[in-house]
Protein backbone atom coordinates (compact mmCIF):
# COMPACT_ATOMS: atom_id res chain seq x y z
CA MET A 1 -12.23 30.69 -10.17
CA GLN A 2 -9.50 29.17 -10.85
CA GLN A 3 -7.25 29.36 -7.47
CA THR A 4 -3.58 29.21 -7.83
CA ARG A 5 -0.66 30.22 -5.67
CA GLY A 6 -0.73 33.87 -5.59
CA ASP A 7 -4.54 33.94 -5.02
CA ALA A 8 -6.45 33.89 -2.18
CA PRO A 9 -7.57 30.69 -0.44
CA ARG A 10 -11.74 29.79 -1.62
CA THR A 11 -13.44 29.37 1.64
CA ARG A 12 -14.09 26.04 0.85
CA PRO A 13 -12.27 24.22 -2.36
CA HIS A 14 -12.33 21.50 -3.71
CA VAL A 15 -9.34 18.39 -3.47
CA VAL A 16 -9.07 15.75 -6.79
CA VAL A 17 -6.81 12.63 -4.85
CA VAL A 18 -6.59 10.76 -7.92
CA GLY A 19 -4.94 7.79 -6.78
CA ALA A 20 -7.25 5.04 -4.02
CA GLY A 21 -3.94 3.15 -2.94
CA MET A 22 -2.15 4.54 0.54
CA ALA A 23 -1.10 7.49 -0.77
CA GLY A 24 -4.39 8.67 -1.63
CA VAL A 25 -6.11 7.35 0.95
CA GLN A 26 -4.46 8.87 4.08
CA THR A 27 -3.95 11.45 1.94
CA ALA A 28 -7.97 12.33 2.84
CA VAL A 29 -7.91 11.40 5.92
CA ALA A 30 -4.45 13.82 6.28
CA LEU A 31 -6.93 16.69 5.15
CA ARG A 32 -9.74 15.47 8.16
CA GLU A 33 -7.38 14.89 11.08
CA GLN A 34 -6.15 18.57 10.20
CA GLY A 35 -9.41 20.36 9.70
CA PHE A 36 -9.14 20.91 6.31
CA THR A 37 -13.45 21.40 5.71
CA GLY A 38 -13.33 21.89 1.90
CA SER A 39 -15.28 18.32 -0.82
CA VAL A 40 -12.57 15.88 -1.05
CA THR A 41 -13.10 13.39 -3.94
CA LEU A 42 -10.86 10.48 -3.69
CA LEU A 43 -10.55 8.14 -7.19
CA GLY A 44 -10.00 5.30 -7.33
CA ALA A 45 -9.13 2.96 -10.55
CA GLU A 46 -9.57 -0.41 -8.90
CA PRO A 47 -13.19 -1.58 -8.46
CA HIS A 48 -12.00 -2.73 -5.09
CA GLN A 49 -13.10 -1.29 -1.51
CA PRO A 50 -9.00 0.60 -1.43
CA TYR A 51 -6.69 -1.98 0.30
CA ASP A 52 -3.37 -1.98 1.61
CA ARG A 53 -0.43 -3.35 -0.64
CA PRO A 54 1.89 -6.05 1.71
CA PRO A 55 -0.60 -8.10 2.53
CA LEU A 56 -0.43 -9.55 -0.78
CA SER A 57 2.62 -11.11 -1.00
CA LYS A 58 2.04 -12.82 2.08
CA ALA A 59 -2.10 -13.39 3.87
CA VAL A 60 -4.15 -13.32 0.77
CA LEU A 61 -2.33 -15.27 -1.79
CA LEU A 62 -2.47 -17.83 0.92
CA GLY A 63 -5.96 -18.34 1.71
CA LYS A 64 -5.36 -17.00 5.18
CA ALA A 65 -7.04 -13.25 4.39
CA GLU A 66 -10.14 -12.52 1.92
CA SER A 67 -8.40 -9.20 1.68
CA ALA A 68 -6.99 -5.95 3.33
CA ALA A 69 -8.94 -3.50 2.84
CA PHE A 70 -7.94 -0.42 4.44
CA ASP A 71 -10.17 0.51 7.52
CA VAL A 72 -11.00 4.30 6.98
CA ASP A 73 -15.11 5.18 7.13
CA PHE A 74 -15.01 7.59 4.41
CA GLU A 75 -18.38 8.33 4.44
CA GLY A 76 -18.24 9.98 7.94
CA LEU A 77 -14.91 11.75 7.02
CA GLY A 78 -17.11 13.21 3.77
CA ILE A 79 -14.77 12.16 1.15
CA GLU A 80 -16.38 10.28 -1.55
CA LEU A 81 -14.58 8.34 -3.18
CA ARG A 82 -14.63 6.99 -6.39
CA LEU A 83 -14.10 3.60 -8.20
CA GLY A 84 -13.60 2.28 -10.80
CA VAL A 85 -12.83 5.62 -12.57
CA GLU A 86 -8.78 5.18 -14.06
CA VAL A 87 -7.70 8.77 -14.73
CA THR A 88 -6.43 9.22 -18.70
CA ALA A 89 -5.01 12.36 -18.68
CA LEU A 90 -4.93 16.15 -16.58
CA ARG A 91 -5.71 19.66 -18.01
CA ALA A 92 -4.26 21.66 -15.69
CA ALA A 93 -5.55 25.13 -17.62
CA ASP A 94 -9.05 23.98 -16.76
CA HIS A 95 -8.26 22.63 -13.08
CA GLN A 96 -9.57 19.18 -14.32
CA VAL A 97 -8.52 15.42 -15.17
CA ASP A 98 -10.09 13.03 -17.45
CA THR A 99 -11.34 9.98 -16.94
CA GLU A 100 -13.71 7.35 -18.88
CA ALA A 101 -16.30 9.15 -16.80
CA GLY A 102 -15.94 12.31 -18.31
CA PRO A 103 -14.29 15.52 -16.44
CA VAL A 104 -13.91 16.11 -12.83
CA ALA A 105 -13.19 19.64 -11.47
CA TYR A 106 -10.78 20.15 -8.81
CA ASP A 107 -8.60 23.67 -6.83
CA VAL A 108 -6.10 21.61 -5.81
CA LEU A 109 -5.55 18.37 -6.95
CA VAL A 110 -3.04 15.36 -5.15
CA LEU A 111 -1.81 12.80 -7.80
CA ALA A 112 -1.27 9.68 -5.62
CA THR A 113 -1.28 6.72 -8.11
CA GLY A 114 1.39 4.80 -6.36
CA ALA A 115 3.81 2.49 -9.59
CA GLU A 116 3.42 -0.54 -11.59
CA PRO A 117 5.11 -3.46 -12.26
CA LEU A 118 7.87 -3.95 -15.09
CA ASN A 119 6.91 -7.40 -17.29
CA LEU A 120 9.73 -8.72 -19.29
CA PRO A 121 9.43 -8.63 -23.00
CA GLY A 122 7.43 -10.13 -25.08
CA ALA A 123 5.97 -11.73 -21.66
CA GLU A 124 2.98 -9.48 -21.93
CA GLY A 125 -0.32 -12.40 -23.18
CA VAL A 126 1.43 -15.23 -23.14
CA PRO A 127 -0.39 -17.53 -20.56
CA GLY A 128 1.09 -18.32 -17.03
CA VAL A 129 3.16 -15.27 -17.07
CA HIS A 130 2.13 -13.26 -13.88
CA LEU A 131 2.69 -9.76 -12.17
CA LEU A 132 1.47 -9.44 -8.69
CA ARG A 133 0.27 -5.84 -7.76
CA THR A 134 -3.27 -5.75 -6.79
CA LEU A 135 -5.47 -8.22 -5.27
CA ASP A 136 -7.35 -9.31 -8.68
CA ASP A 137 -3.26 -10.09 -9.53
CA ALA A 138 -3.68 -12.41 -5.64
CA ALA A 139 -6.99 -14.10 -6.61
CA ARG A 140 -5.58 -14.91 -9.77
CA LEU A 141 -2.48 -16.51 -8.22
CA ARG A 142 -4.52 -18.07 -5.49
CA PRO A 143 -4.92 -20.49 -7.05
CA VAL A 144 -1.64 -21.97 -9.65
CA LEU A 145 0.37 -21.21 -5.31
CA ALA A 146 -2.75 -23.93 -4.59
CA ALA A 147 -1.92 -25.95 -7.59
CA ALA A 148 1.46 -26.65 -6.31
CA PRO A 149 3.63 -26.23 -9.82
CA ASP A 150 7.04 -25.61 -10.63
CA LEU A 151 7.84 -21.85 -10.57
CA VAL A 152 9.83 -19.62 -11.66
CA VAL A 153 10.28 -16.62 -10.40
CA VAL A 154 12.10 -13.68 -12.68
CA GLY A 155 14.00 -11.49 -10.20
CA ALA A 156 15.71 -11.84 -6.72
CA GLY A 157 14.52 -8.32 -5.72
CA TRP A 158 13.04 -7.69 -2.36
CA ILE A 159 9.51 -9.03 -3.99
CA GLY A 160 11.03 -12.43 -5.86
CA ALA A 161 12.43 -13.18 -2.70
CA GLU A 162 9.09 -13.01 -0.81
CA PHE A 163 7.14 -14.32 -3.47
CA ALA A 164 9.35 -17.62 -3.39
CA THR A 165 9.08 -17.58 0.10
CA ALA A 166 5.37 -17.86 -0.26
CA ALA A 167 5.74 -19.96 -2.55
CA ARG A 168 7.89 -22.59 -1.42
CA GLU A 169 4.76 -22.10 1.91
CA ALA A 170 2.19 -23.06 -0.06
CA GLY A 171 4.20 -26.69 -1.35
CA CYS A 172 6.18 -25.59 -5.17
CA ALA A 173 9.34 -26.02 -6.45
CA VAL A 174 10.43 -22.78 -6.94
CA THR A 175 13.58 -21.85 -9.39
CA VAL A 176 14.73 -17.29 -8.88
CA VAL A 177 16.14 -16.28 -11.44
CA GLU A 178 18.20 -13.25 -11.30
CA ALA A 179 20.08 -11.14 -14.91
CA ALA A 180 22.54 -9.86 -12.04
CA ASP A 181 25.40 -11.57 -10.74
CA ARG A 182 24.01 -11.58 -7.41
CA VAL A 183 20.35 -11.19 -5.43
CA LEU A 184 20.01 -7.24 -4.46
CA ALA A 185 22.07 -6.04 -7.00
CA GLY A 186 19.53 -2.58 -6.87
CA ALA A 187 19.56 -2.26 -3.44
CA LEU A 188 22.76 -3.30 -1.78
CA PRO A 189 26.26 -3.68 -1.72
CA ALA A 190 27.53 -6.65 -2.77
CA GLU A 191 29.21 -8.01 -0.03
CA VAL A 192 25.90 -6.99 2.44
CA ALA A 193 23.64 -8.67 0.11
CA ALA A 194 26.16 -11.89 -0.09
CA PRO A 195 25.15 -13.90 3.24
CA MET A 196 21.55 -13.28 2.42
CA ALA A 197 22.07 -15.34 -1.23
CA ALA A 198 22.83 -18.74 1.26
CA TRP A 199 18.73 -18.12 2.15
CA TYR A 200 17.44 -19.63 -1.13
CA ALA A 201 19.32 -22.48 -0.36
CA GLU A 202 18.23 -23.11 2.93
CA ALA A 203 14.28 -22.31 2.31
CA GLY A 204 14.83 -25.14 -1.02
CA VAL A 205 14.55 -22.69 -3.57
CA ARG A 206 16.68 -23.14 -6.76
CA LEU A 207 18.39 -19.69 -7.15
CA GLU A 208 19.99 -18.85 -10.70
CA THR A 209 22.03 -15.95 -11.09
CA GLY A 210 23.50 -14.11 -13.64
CA ALA A 211 20.49 -16.17 -16.14
CA LYS A 212 19.21 -13.44 -18.24
CA VAL A 213 15.66 -14.38 -19.66
CA ALA A 214 15.28 -14.75 -23.93
CA ALA A 215 11.71 -16.21 -23.74
CA VAL A 216 9.10 -17.46 -22.12
CA GLU A 217 7.16 -19.89 -23.59
CA PRO A 218 3.68 -21.61 -22.05
CA GLY A 219 5.48 -24.13 -19.95
CA ARG A 220 8.87 -22.97 -19.85
CA VAL A 221 11.40 -20.25 -19.91
CA LEU A 222 14.25 -20.25 -21.81
CA LEU A 223 17.30 -18.48 -20.82
CA ALA A 224 20.61 -16.27 -22.93
CA ASP A 225 23.02 -19.27 -22.29
CA GLY A 226 20.60 -22.01 -23.89
CA ARG A 227 19.33 -24.39 -21.55
CA THR A 228 15.35 -24.06 -20.67
CA LEU A 229 13.38 -24.61 -17.13
CA ALA A 230 9.66 -26.18 -17.03
CA ALA A 231 7.57 -23.42 -15.60
CA GLY A 232 4.15 -24.57 -14.77
CA ALA A 233 3.39 -20.77 -13.61
CA VAL A 234 5.85 -17.81 -13.84
CA VAL A 235 6.38 -14.41 -11.67
CA VAL A 236 7.96 -11.30 -12.61
CA GLY A 237 9.17 -9.02 -10.24
CA ILE A 238 11.75 -7.27 -11.56
CA GLY A 239 10.80 -3.99 -10.55
CA ALA A 240 8.20 -1.40 -10.84
CA ARG A 241 7.88 2.32 -12.31
CA PRO A 242 5.85 5.10 -11.55
CA ALA A 243 2.31 5.69 -12.64
CA THR A 244 2.37 8.25 -14.43
CA GLY A 245 2.56 8.06 -18.09
CA TRP A 246 -1.22 9.00 -18.14
CA LEU A 247 0.25 13.11 -17.59
CA ALA A 248 2.34 13.20 -20.96
CA GLY A 249 1.65 16.88 -22.26
CA SER A 250 0.07 17.90 -18.76
CA GLY A 251 2.71 21.25 -17.52
CA VAL A 252 3.55 18.23 -15.45
CA GLU A 253 7.52 17.76 -14.52
CA LEU A 254 8.62 14.06 -14.77
CA GLY A 255 12.24 12.51 -13.55
CA PRO A 256 14.25 10.89 -16.42
CA ASP A 257 13.06 7.85 -13.31
CA GLY A 258 9.71 8.70 -14.53
CA ALA A 259 8.22 10.24 -11.28
CA VAL A 260 6.54 13.30 -10.91
CA VAL A 261 9.45 15.79 -9.62
CA ALA A 262 7.74 17.45 -6.50
CA ASP A 263 9.95 19.75 -3.99
CA ASP A 264 10.45 19.63 -0.27
CA ARG A 265 6.48 20.08 0.86
CA LEU A 266 5.42 17.70 -2.00
CA ARG A 267 3.83 20.52 -4.85
CA THR A 268 4.50 19.81 -8.40
CA SER A 269 5.88 21.95 -10.73
CA LEU A 270 2.56 22.79 -12.33
CA PRO A 271 0.13 25.33 -9.02
CA ASP A 272 -2.17 23.81 -7.41
CA VAL A 273 -1.16 20.39 -7.69
CA HIS A 274 0.81 17.45 -5.24
CA ALA A 275 2.32 14.26 -5.86
CA VAL A 276 3.37 11.62 -3.23
CA GLY A 277 4.47 7.86 -2.24
CA ASP A 278 5.17 5.77 -5.82
CA CYS A 279 4.45 8.11 -8.19
CA ALA A 280 6.33 11.07 -6.12
CA SER A 281 10.73 12.10 -6.25
CA PHE A 282 11.23 14.33 -3.84
CA PRO A 283 14.70 16.36 -2.53
CA SER A 284 17.22 14.74 0.71
CA ALA A 285 18.77 17.66 2.51
CA ARG A 286 19.37 15.38 4.49
CA TYR A 287 21.04 12.83 2.68
CA GLY A 288 21.74 15.57 -0.24
CA ALA A 289 20.11 13.53 -3.58
CA ARG A 290 16.79 13.39 -5.13
CA LEU A 291 14.45 10.15 -3.66
CA LEU A 292 12.54 8.25 -5.65
CA VAL A 293 11.07 5.73 -2.42
CA HIS A 294 8.76 2.80 -3.61
CA HIS A 295 7.77 1.60 0.47
CA TRP A 296 4.74 1.50 2.46
CA ASP A 297 6.49 3.75 4.43
CA ASN A 298 6.99 7.10 2.19
CA ALA A 299 3.13 6.66 1.04
CA LEU A 300 1.76 6.78 5.09
CA GLN A 301 4.30 9.15 6.13
CA GLY A 302 4.42 11.50 3.12
CA PRO A 303 0.44 12.71 2.90
CA ARG A 304 0.55 14.92 5.90
CA THR A 305 2.89 17.53 4.14
CA VAL A 306 0.38 17.83 1.05
CA ALA A 307 -1.82 17.90 4.08
CA ALA A 308 -0.68 20.54 6.22
CA ASP A 309 0.08 21.83 2.50
CA ILE A 310 -2.95 22.24 1.70
CA VAL A 311 -4.45 22.88 4.27
CA ALA A 312 -2.38 26.09 4.80
CA GLY A 313 -3.04 27.97 1.78
CA PRO A 314 -1.42 29.40 -0.98
CA GLY A 315 1.05 31.56 0.51
CA GLY A 316 0.38 29.98 4.09
CA GLY A 317 4.33 29.87 4.52
CA THR A 318 3.82 26.17 6.11
CA ALA A 319 7.10 25.42 7.55
CA GLN A 320 6.37 21.77 7.58
CA VAL A 321 9.15 20.28 5.18
CA TYR A 322 9.06 16.41 4.04
CA ASP A 323 12.89 15.05 4.25
CA PRO A 324 11.90 11.61 6.09
CA VAL A 325 14.14 8.88 7.45
CA PRO A 326 13.23 6.36 4.17
CA TYR A 327 12.43 2.69 6.58
CA PHE A 328 10.92 -0.75 4.82
CA TRP A 329 10.59 -3.99 5.89
CA SER A 330 10.89 -7.09 4.49
CA GLU A 331 9.55 -11.50 5.38
CA GLN A 332 11.81 -13.88 4.13
CA PHE A 333 12.70 -17.43 4.44
CA GLY A 334 11.64 -16.88 7.72
CA ARG A 335 13.50 -13.59 8.49
CA PHE A 336 12.80 -10.41 9.01
CA VAL A 337 14.33 -7.73 7.45
CA GLN A 338 14.51 -4.22 8.11
CA TYR A 339 16.22 -0.72 6.48
CA ALA A 340 16.17 2.92 7.40
CA GLY A 341 18.05 5.69 6.02
CA HIS A 342 19.85 6.04 2.41
CA HIS A 343 23.42 4.69 2.03
CA ALA A 344 24.89 6.07 -0.93
CA GLY A 345 27.14 8.35 -0.69
CA ALA A 346 28.35 6.25 3.08
CA ASP A 347 31.95 6.35 3.38
CA THR A 348 32.07 3.38 6.61
CA LEU A 349 30.53 0.47 6.26
CA LEU A 350 30.24 -1.93 10.29
CA TRP A 351 28.65 -5.31 10.66
CA ARG A 352 27.05 -5.66 13.96
CA GLY A 353 26.84 -9.66 14.34
CA ASP A 354 28.09 -12.47 12.33
CA PRO A 355 26.57 -12.94 8.90
CA ALA A 356 26.15 -16.47 9.16
CA GLY A 357 23.66 -16.04 12.08
CA ALA A 358 19.91 -15.72 12.44
CA ALA A 359 20.70 -11.79 13.83
CA TRP A 360 22.99 -9.37 12.40
CA SER A 361 23.09 -5.82 11.50
CA VAL A 362 25.16 -3.22 8.87
CA CYS A 363 25.59 0.06 9.66
CA TRP A 364 26.30 2.48 6.98
CA LEU A 365 28.13 5.90 8.20
CA ARG A 366 29.05 9.59 6.94
CA ASP A 367 31.90 11.97 8.53
CA GLY A 368 31.14 10.27 11.66
CA ALA A 369 27.11 10.18 11.97
CA LEU A 370 25.19 7.27 10.72
CA VAL A 371 23.25 7.17 8.08
CA ALA A 372 21.30 3.71 7.65
CA VAL A 373 21.11 0.59 9.32
CA LEU A 374 20.55 -2.71 7.54
CA ALA A 375 18.89 -5.24 11.31
CA VAL A 376 18.46 -8.38 10.12
CA GLY A 377 16.82 -10.31 13.37
CA ARG A 378 17.91 -7.02 16.08
CA PRO A 379 14.94 -4.85 15.34
CA ARG A 380 16.17 -2.81 18.99
CA ASP A 381 19.13 -2.12 16.34
CA LEU A 382 16.63 -0.43 13.56
CA ALA A 383 14.23 1.36 15.94
CA GLN A 384 17.39 2.36 17.61
CA GLY A 385 19.51 3.74 14.81
CA ARG A 386 16.75 5.14 12.75
CA LYS A 387 16.62 7.47 15.70
CA LEU A 388 19.81 8.05 15.86
CA ILE A 389 19.80 8.61 11.84
CA GLU A 390 17.06 11.36 12.34
CA ALA A 391 19.36 13.53 15.04
CA GLY A 392 22.62 13.64 12.80
CA THR A 393 24.19 11.19 15.95
CA PRO A 394 28.15 10.97 15.89
CA MET A 395 28.91 7.13 16.33
CA ASP A 396 31.90 5.70 18.12
CA PRO A 397 32.54 3.00 15.31
CA VAL A 398 34.50 1.08 16.98
CA ARG A 399 30.99 0.16 19.15
CA THR A 400 28.72 0.59 16.09
CA ALA A 401 30.70 -3.12 14.95
CA ASP A 402 29.72 -4.42 18.93
CA PRO A 403 26.82 -6.25 18.62
CA THR A 404 26.94 -6.49 22.28
CA VAL A 405 25.99 -2.58 22.82
CA PRO A 406 23.38 -0.68 22.04
CA LEU A 407 23.75 1.07 19.46
CA LYS A 408 21.87 3.91 21.36
CA SER A 409 24.87 3.64 23.24
CA ALA A 410 27.73 3.60 21.07
CA THR A 411 27.41 7.24 19.92
CA LEU A 412 30.30 9.83 20.68
């Protein structure tokens, strides 16, 4: 018997989680932590034990760690873990997902397929071109870095900067090519990103902004302005898109960005189907916008809401709404950068400290309340700011801009 939101919940429903990254693993674990006693099946496309992704661009890539497997006792928690199983389609009317190994039936389905990196058009299959998303990607890149070739990184966003940092640590000569006229063009305002451009030169990285790639050939990168860059290897870090192509024709509503359109409890447009992590967007009442957050913390926090909704069951009336303060961090060029909130729609930008120095922060206010904070080497600003954003506390702009005043003491 199929279960819909209007039916009485089954005594022991079967939850199938598609995707064994952070969001999928945490959903399965959260179900058990919240007392779910039904069957839980976790499907992972990769053959490896589920692992954390942030170490791939650092410890794993540089050979300081072999893997970053989650410390989860799946068997002890009664979670059926099926690895090397790629899901190819969703047939909602039958309450089944199709895999290469055959169909898998579900009562409740959780989509946690994450995101897939974008590649340069025409670069697919070119020898020496790499993406960095999976453990296998890191394994292929590790000997490349060890050989210390002339390396070209395409993209000066967060991932590009982190990879350039690791490559320099490995002894590579690194050139970063960015099509936009500045670093982090899609993430931060120009005035905030500007000080970060200097970090590249300090680390011995050549930065080329406003430089579009025309073609990638074995051993070189051709730029649109006619220049040629020698490239023993090329790493592409130009962003990612939700891994939702397999949902075409399923009835799951997708947004123009390709993300699953989830509601404030991370339920999709189909009964009994939830979505969490990098593959899903959600409405934020806090920011008055739909957010698509491709960061680790979102994949950690969202599963608790999904689990609570599943445990409550159809018509359970759970009041748990998902509206987090987005958070992420980046380690690059010897600096620890943290960000909390969402600055789109802010009407005031305040600096705390000298951006030419080793530690500084930026605060964004909207109608006098803190809505976002970027902290470089100022972890207290981030920790305190995150709580103030959560509470919607009005701030004193003068004191907020004074780096000697703790943010928690700059409220009205």
